Amino acid sequence: MQSTTAQTSQTRDLVIGLDELANVLGKTPDYLKRNWLKLHQKLGMPRKHPAAFIWPRGAINVWLTSQAYVEAVPGNDNTGDLPPSLHETRVAEQRAALHASMGVGE
């Protein structure tokens, strides 16, 4: 079965080539050839197709628009020494602020 022009253009719309992606990222094609794997490992850029320097257009669009690969910052970093009275101090401060906002005297 012969490939038609419509099939070729549909297939072409599924992928983004080296030159176009380099332009979108503001890099040179040579830079992208050398560093695509590092970009994948460190920034979560989608992997290229194994047969050529092409990438799935949908995955690239998601990656560029969603910050799909953002490393989580620890939200509960309890390293370091805290004074034993810190908890009681914070509770007292919060209680005083709550009472003040409600107009309640102690």
CSV table of C-alpha atoms in Angstrom, one decimal:
chain,number,residue,atom,x,y,z
A,1,MET,CA,0.0,0.0,0.0
A,2,GLN,CA,1.4,3.4,-1.0
A,3,SER,CA,1.7,6.2,1.4
A,4,THR,CA,-0.5,9.2,0.6
A,5,THR,CA,0.4,12.8,1.1
A,6,ALA,CA,-2.4,13.0,3.7
A,7,GLN,CA,-0.9,10.1,5.7
A,8,THR,CA,2.5,11.7,5.6
A,9,SER,CA,1.3,15.1,6.8
A,10,GLN,CA,-0.7,13.4,9.6
A,11,THR,CA,2.3,11.5,10.7
A,12,ARG,CA,4.4,14.6,10.5
A,13,ASP,CA,2.0,16.4,12.8
A,14,LEU,CA,2.6,13.7,15.5
A,15,VAL,CA,6.2,14.5,15.9
A,16,ILE,CA,8.5,17.5,16.3
A,17,GLY,CA,11.9,17.5,14.6
A,18,LEU,CA,15.3,18.5,15.8
A,19,ASP,CA,15.4,21.9,14.1
A,20,GLU,CA,11.9,22.9,15.3
A,21,LEU,CA,12.4,21.8,18.8
A,22,ALA,CA,15.8,23.5,19.0
A,23,ASN,CA,14.2,26.7,17.9
A,24,VAL,CA,11.4,26.4,20.4
A,25,LEU,CA,13.9,25.8,23.2
A,26,GLY,CA,16.3,28.6,22.0
A,27,LYS,CA,19.1,26.2,21.5
A,28,THR,CA,21.1,25.0,18.5
A,29,PRO,CA,20.4,21.6,16.9
A,30,ASP,CA,23.9,20.6,17.8
A,31,TYR,CA,23.4,21.4,21.4
A,32,LEU,CA,20.1,19.4,21.4
A,33,LYS,CA,21.9,16.4,19.8
A,34,ARG,CA,24.6,16.5,22.5
A,35,ASN,CA,22.3,17.2,25.5
A,36,TRP,CA,18.9,15.7,24.9
A,37,LEU,CA,19.6,12.8,27.2
A,38,LYS,CA,20.7,15.2,30.0
A,39,LEU,CA,17.6,17.3,29.4
A,40,HIS,CA,15.5,14.1,29.8
A,41,GLN,CA,17.3,12.9,32.9
A,42,LYS,CA,17.5,16.3,34.7
A,43,LEU,CA,14.4,18.2,33.5
A,44,GLY,CA,12.1,15.4,32.4
A,45,MET,CA,12.1,16.2,28.7
A,46,PRO,CA,10.4,13.4,26.8
A,47,ARG,CA,12.7,10.9,25.2
A,48,LYS,CA,13.4,11.1,21.5
A,49,HIS,CA,12.3,8.4,19.1
A,50,PRO,CA,14.9,5.7,18.9
A,51,ALA,CA,15.1,5.8,15.1
A,52,ALA,CA,15.7,9.5,14.6
A,53,PHE,CA,16.0,12.9,16.2
A,54,ILE,CA,12.2,13.4,16.5
A,55,TRP,CA,10.1,13.7,19.6
A,56,PRO,CA,6.3,13.1,20.2
A,57,ARG,CA,4.8,16.5,19.7
A,58,GLY,CA,2.1,15.9,22.3
A,59,ALA,CA,4.5,14.9,25.0
A,60,ILE,CA,6.8,17.9,24.2
A,61,ASN,CA,3.7,20.2,24.4
A,62,VAL,CA,2.7,18.8,27.8
A,63,TRP,CA,6.3,19.1,29.1
A,64,LEU,CA,6.7,22.7,27.9
A,65,THR,CA,3.3,23.9,29.3
A,66,SER,CA,2.9,22.0,32.5
A,67,GLN,CA,6.3,21.9,34.2
A,68,ALA,CA,5.7,18.2,34.3
A,69,TYR,CA,8.9,17.5,36.0
A,70,VAL,CA,9.4,19.6,39.1
A,71,GLU,CA,11.2,18.0,42.0
A,72,ALA,CA,9.3,18.2,45.2
A,73,VAL,CA,10.9,20.3,47.9
A,74,PRO,CA,10.6,18.6,51.3
A,75,GLY,CA,7.6,20.2,53.0
A,76,ASN,CA,8.5,18.9,56.5
A,77,ASP,CA,12.2,19.5,56.9
A,78,ASN,CA,12.8,18.9,60.6
A,79,THR,CA,16.6,19.0,60.6
A,80,GLY,CA,18.4,21.1,63.1
A,81,ASP,CA,18.0,21.6,66.8
A,82,LEU,CA,14.8,23.2,68.1
A,83,PRO,CA,14.5,24.5,71.6
A,84,PRO,CA,12.2,22.3,73.7
A,85,SER,CA,9.9,25.2,74.5
A,86,LEU,CA,9.3,26.2,70.9
A,87,HIS,CA,6.0,24.2,70.6
A,88,GLU,CA,4.6,25.7,73.8
A,89,THR,CA,5.6,29.2,72.6
A,90,ARG,CA,3.9,28.7,69.2
A,91,VAL,CA,0.7,27.3,70.8
A,92,ALA,CA,0.5,30.3,73.1
A,93,GLU,CA,1.0,32.8,70.3
A,94,GLN,CA,-1.7,31.1,68.2
A,95,ARG,CA,-4.1,31.0,71.1
A,96,ALA,CA,-3.5,34.7,71.8
A,97,ALA,CA,-4.1,35.6,68.1
A,98,LEU,CA,-7.3,33.5,68.0
A,99,HIS,CA,-8.6,35.1,71.2
A,100,ALA,CA,-7.7,38.6,69.9
A,101,SER,CA,-9.5,37.9,66.6
A,102,MET,CA,-12.6,36.7,68.4
A,103,GLY,CA,-12.6,39.5,71.0
A,104,VAL,CA,-12.1,37.1,73.9
A,105,GLY,CA,-10.2,38.2,76.9
A,106,GLU,CA,-7.9,35.8,78.7
